[in-house]
Every structure is written in structure tokens, then in C-alpha cells.
mmCIF file of C-alpha atoms in Angstrom:
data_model
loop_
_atom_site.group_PDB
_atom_site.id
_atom_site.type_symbol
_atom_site.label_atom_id
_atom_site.label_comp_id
_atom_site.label_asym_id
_atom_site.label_seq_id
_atom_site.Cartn_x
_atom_site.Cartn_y
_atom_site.Cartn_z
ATOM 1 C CA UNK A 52 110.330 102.692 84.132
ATOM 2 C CA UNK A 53 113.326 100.821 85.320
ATOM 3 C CA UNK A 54 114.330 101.654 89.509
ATOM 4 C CA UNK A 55 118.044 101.434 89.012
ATOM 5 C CA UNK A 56 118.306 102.778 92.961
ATOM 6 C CA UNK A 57 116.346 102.204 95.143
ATOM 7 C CA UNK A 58 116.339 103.352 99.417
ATOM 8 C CA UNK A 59 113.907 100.900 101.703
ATOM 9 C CA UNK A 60 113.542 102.585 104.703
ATOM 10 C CA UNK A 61 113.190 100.102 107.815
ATOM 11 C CA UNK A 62 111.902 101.348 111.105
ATOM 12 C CA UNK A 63 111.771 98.017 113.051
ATOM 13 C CA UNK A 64 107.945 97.619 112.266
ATOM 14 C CA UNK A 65 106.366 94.825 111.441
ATOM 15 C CA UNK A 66 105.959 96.339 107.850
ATOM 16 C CA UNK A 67 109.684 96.125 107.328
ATOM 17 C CA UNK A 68 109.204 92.900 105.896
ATOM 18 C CA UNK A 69 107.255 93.787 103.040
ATOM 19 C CA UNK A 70 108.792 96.848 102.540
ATOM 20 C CA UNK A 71 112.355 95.274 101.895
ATOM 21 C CA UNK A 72 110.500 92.246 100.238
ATOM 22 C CA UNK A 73 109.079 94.530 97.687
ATOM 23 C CA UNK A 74 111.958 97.462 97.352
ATOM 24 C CA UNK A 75 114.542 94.150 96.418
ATOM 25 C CA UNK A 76 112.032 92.543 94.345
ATOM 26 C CA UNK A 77 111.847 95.917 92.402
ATOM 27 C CA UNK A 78 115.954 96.392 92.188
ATOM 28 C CA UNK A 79 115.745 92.617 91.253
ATOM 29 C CA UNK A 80 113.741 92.948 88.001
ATOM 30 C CA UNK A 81 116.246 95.660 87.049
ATOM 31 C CA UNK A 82 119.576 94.706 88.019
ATOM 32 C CA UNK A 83 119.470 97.634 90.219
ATOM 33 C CA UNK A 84 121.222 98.323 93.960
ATOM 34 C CA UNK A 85 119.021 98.184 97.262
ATOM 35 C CA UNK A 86 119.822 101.194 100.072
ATOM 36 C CA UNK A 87 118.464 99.594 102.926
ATOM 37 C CA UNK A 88 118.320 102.676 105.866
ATOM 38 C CA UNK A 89 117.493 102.793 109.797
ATOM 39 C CA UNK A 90 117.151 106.241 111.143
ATOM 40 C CA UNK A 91 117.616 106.801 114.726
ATOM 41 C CA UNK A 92 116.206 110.051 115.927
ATOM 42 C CA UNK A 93 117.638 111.931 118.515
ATOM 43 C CA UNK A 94 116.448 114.363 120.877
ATOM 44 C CA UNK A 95 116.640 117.905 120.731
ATOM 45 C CA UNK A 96 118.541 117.873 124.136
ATOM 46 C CA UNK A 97 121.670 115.496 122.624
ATOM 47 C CA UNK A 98 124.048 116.504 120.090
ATOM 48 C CA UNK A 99 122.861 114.982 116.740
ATOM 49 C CA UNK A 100 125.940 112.540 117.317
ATOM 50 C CA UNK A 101 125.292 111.114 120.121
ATOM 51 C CA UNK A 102 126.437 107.734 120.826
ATOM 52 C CA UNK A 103 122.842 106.086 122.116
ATOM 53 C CA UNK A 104 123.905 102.875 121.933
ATOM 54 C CA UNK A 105 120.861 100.491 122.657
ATOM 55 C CA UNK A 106 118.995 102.056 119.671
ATOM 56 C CA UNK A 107 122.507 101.849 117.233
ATOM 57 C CA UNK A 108 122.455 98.009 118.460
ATOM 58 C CA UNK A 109 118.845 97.597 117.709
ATOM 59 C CA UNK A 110 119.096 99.518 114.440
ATOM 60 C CA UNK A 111 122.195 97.633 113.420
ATOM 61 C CA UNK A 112 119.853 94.242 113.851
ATOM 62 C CA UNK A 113 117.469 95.705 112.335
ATOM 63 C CA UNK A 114 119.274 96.428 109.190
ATOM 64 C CA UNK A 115 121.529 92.762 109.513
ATOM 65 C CA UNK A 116 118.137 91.356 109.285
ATOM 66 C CA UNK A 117 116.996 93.927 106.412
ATOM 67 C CA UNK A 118 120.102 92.197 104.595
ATOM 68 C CA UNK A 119 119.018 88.641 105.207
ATOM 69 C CA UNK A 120 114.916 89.513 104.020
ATOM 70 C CA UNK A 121 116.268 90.984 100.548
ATOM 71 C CA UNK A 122 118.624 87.987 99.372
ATOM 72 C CA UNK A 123 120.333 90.161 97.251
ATOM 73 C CA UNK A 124 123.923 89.453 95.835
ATOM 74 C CA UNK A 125 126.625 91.706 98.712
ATOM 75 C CA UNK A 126 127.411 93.977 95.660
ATOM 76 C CA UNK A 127 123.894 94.601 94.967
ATOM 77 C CA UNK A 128 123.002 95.740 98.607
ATOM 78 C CA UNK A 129 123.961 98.794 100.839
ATOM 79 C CA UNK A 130 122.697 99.500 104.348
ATOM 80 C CA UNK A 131 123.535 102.632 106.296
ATOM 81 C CA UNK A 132 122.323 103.944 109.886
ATOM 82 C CA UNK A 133 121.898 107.215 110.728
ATOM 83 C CA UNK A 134 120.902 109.741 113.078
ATOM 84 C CA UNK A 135 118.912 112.755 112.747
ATOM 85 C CA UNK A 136 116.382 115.134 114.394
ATOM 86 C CA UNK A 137 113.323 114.087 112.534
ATOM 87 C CA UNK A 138 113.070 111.178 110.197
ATOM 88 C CA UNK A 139 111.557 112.108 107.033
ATOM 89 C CA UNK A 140 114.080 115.321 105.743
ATOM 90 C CA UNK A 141 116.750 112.524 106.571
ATOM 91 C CA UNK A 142 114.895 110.442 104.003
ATOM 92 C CA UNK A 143 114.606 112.718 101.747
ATOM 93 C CA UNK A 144 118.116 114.035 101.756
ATOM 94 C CA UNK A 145 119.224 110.327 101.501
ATOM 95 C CA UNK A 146 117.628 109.755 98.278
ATOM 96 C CA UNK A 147 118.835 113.265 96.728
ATOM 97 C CA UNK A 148 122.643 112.186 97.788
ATOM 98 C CA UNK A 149 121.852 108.204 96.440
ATOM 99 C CA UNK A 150 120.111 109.757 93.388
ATOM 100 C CA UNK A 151 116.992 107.304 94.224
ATOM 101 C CA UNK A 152 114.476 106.070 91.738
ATOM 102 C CA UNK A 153 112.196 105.545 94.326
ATOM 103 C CA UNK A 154 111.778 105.163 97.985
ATOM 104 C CA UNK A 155 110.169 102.235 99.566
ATOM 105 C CA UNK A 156 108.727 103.098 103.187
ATOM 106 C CA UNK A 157 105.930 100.672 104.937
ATOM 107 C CA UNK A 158 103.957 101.109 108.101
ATOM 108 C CA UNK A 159 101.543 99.344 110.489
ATOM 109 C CA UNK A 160 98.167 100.080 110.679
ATOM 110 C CA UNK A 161 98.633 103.830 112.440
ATOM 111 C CA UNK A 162 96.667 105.707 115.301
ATOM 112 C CA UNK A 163 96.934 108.659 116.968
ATOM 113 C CA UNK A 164 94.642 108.614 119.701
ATOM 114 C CA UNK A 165 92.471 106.205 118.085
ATOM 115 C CA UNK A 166 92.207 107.816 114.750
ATOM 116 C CA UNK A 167 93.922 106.737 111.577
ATOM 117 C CA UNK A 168 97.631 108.499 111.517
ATOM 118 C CA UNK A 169 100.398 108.801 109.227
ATOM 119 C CA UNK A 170 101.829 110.563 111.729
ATOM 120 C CA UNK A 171 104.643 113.570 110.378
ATOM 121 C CA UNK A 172 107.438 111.372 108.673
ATOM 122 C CA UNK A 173 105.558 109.451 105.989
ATOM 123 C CA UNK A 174 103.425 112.512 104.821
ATOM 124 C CA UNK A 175 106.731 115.014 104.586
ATOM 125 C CA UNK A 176 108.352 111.959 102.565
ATOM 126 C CA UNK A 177 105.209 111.891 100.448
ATOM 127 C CA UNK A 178 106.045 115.888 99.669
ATOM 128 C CA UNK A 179 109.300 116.237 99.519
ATOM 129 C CA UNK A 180 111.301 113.080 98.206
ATOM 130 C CA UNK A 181 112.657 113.455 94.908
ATOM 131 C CA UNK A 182 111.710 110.700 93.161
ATOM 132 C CA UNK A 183 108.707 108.158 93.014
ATOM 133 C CA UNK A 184 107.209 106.725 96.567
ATOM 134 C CA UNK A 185 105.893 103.394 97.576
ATOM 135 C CA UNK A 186 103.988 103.325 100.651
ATOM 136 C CA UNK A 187 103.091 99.757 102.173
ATOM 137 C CA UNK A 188 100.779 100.382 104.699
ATOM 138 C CA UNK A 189 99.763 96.438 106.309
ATOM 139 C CA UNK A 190 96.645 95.091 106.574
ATOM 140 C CA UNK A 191 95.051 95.308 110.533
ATOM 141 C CA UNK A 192 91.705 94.066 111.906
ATOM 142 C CA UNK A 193 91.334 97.849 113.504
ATOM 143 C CA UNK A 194 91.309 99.117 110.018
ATOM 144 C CA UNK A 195 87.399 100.280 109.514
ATOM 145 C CA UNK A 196 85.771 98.615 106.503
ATOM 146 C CA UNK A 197 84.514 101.384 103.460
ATOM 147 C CA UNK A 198 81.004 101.883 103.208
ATOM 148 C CA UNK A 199 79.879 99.992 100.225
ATOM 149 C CA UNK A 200 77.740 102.067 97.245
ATOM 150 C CA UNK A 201 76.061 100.245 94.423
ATOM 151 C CA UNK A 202 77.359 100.915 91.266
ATOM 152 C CA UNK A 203 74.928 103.751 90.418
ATOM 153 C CA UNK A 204 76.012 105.195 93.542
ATOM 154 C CA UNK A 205 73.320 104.878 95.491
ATOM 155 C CA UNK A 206 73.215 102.769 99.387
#
């Protein structure tokens, strides 16, 4: 299935390398375009167009370097910033307006008070997006190792 369109959503995590590694790789292979996107979220208590400008200058890096990672041709790569209440229906909307293939998002190993977390954005992605996901979750020494089960399924 060719991936004509394809959003890479970068969060300033260690994982945006891979993700924007992998989502050009994919728009490479099939002459596609690259929407490389930063989402700044903003609190309740602001109006939704705020000007908060230490996170638009970190998100602005954040997507220069984005641009660098992919060495993609200019016409073959787009990067946007935005701002939103909460992160994944501004993912999601994205990718309906861009009429996305697929959606590239990556994370570190997440916790939430110790426990393995996705957290709310990735899992309301996973739902809702319109079109196929890739999830790069990266590798972390915290991550517990599966139990291991013969092949017949027993210890």
C-alpha cells in the first residue's frame, strides 16, 4: 500500500528521531510528502491563541531539526506548529484536513507513577485517526522483560 501523505508527529522526545527517520523513509519509497507537526498545548486558563513564546521557540527547533533528520527534497517536506487543548484530536483532525495515509507518532519508554503509560494522546490517536498508525515506542532498560513459555506453553 503506497503512503502518498504522511504526518510525523514530533513532541521533542527522544523518539522523535526515529519517528521522522521512519515516517521519511516511508514517503521516500513512494515519492510521497512528509507533514512533520509540533503541538503545543495550552491551558485551559489561556485563550487557545496564546502567544507562549518559549514553547513556540522550542517547538519551532524542534521542527527545524525535524527538517534536517528527514533529508527530504524542500518540496517534499511540510512542517506546521500548532496549538491546541489536548494533543491527540489535534492529530487527528490534522490528518483528516492533510488526507493522511498514515500517522507516524513515537514515544519513550512511558510511566505513570511507575507503571507502563501511554498516557491519553497516543491511545485517542490509536482510536480515532483516520488512516493507518505507526507507533515507535524506544527501547529502555526500565522496560520489564516477558516471561518466557516453552513452546508447548508450559514454564
Amino acid at each position: 500500500m503506497p503512503f502518498n501523505r504522511v504526518l510525523a508527529v514530533v513532541t521533542d522526545d527522544p523518539s522523535d528521531i526515529n519517528t521522522v527517520s521512519r515516517a521519511a523513509d516511508i514517503v521516500r519509497d513512494d515519492r510521497g510528502r512528509l507533514y512533520v507537526i509540533y503541538v503545543i498545548k495550552v491551558q485551559r486558563s489561556l485563550p487557545l491563541d496564546a502567544e507562549i513564546e518559549d514553547q513556540i521557540a522550542r517547538g519551532e527547533q524542534v521542527l527545524h531539526r525535524s527538517e534536517r533528520l528527514a533529508r527530504l527534497a524542500r518540496q517534499d517536506i511540510d512542517s506546521q506548529l500548532l496549538q491546541a487543548r489536548d494533543i491527540g484530536p489535534a492529530v487527528v483532525h490534522e490528518a483528516i484536513v492533510r488526507d493522511a495515509d498514515a500517522i507516524v507518532i513515537g514515544t519513550s519508554y512511558p510511566t505513570d507513577y511507575g507503571s507502563f503509560s501511554l498516557g491519553n494522546d497516543i491511545p485517542y490517536i490509536l482510536e480515532h485517526a483516520p488512516c493507518d498508525v505507526i507507533l515507535w515506542r524506544e527501547h529502555s532498560s526500565a522496560a520489564k522483560p516477558a516471561a518466557r513459555t516453552s513452546r508447548n506453553g508450559r514454564g
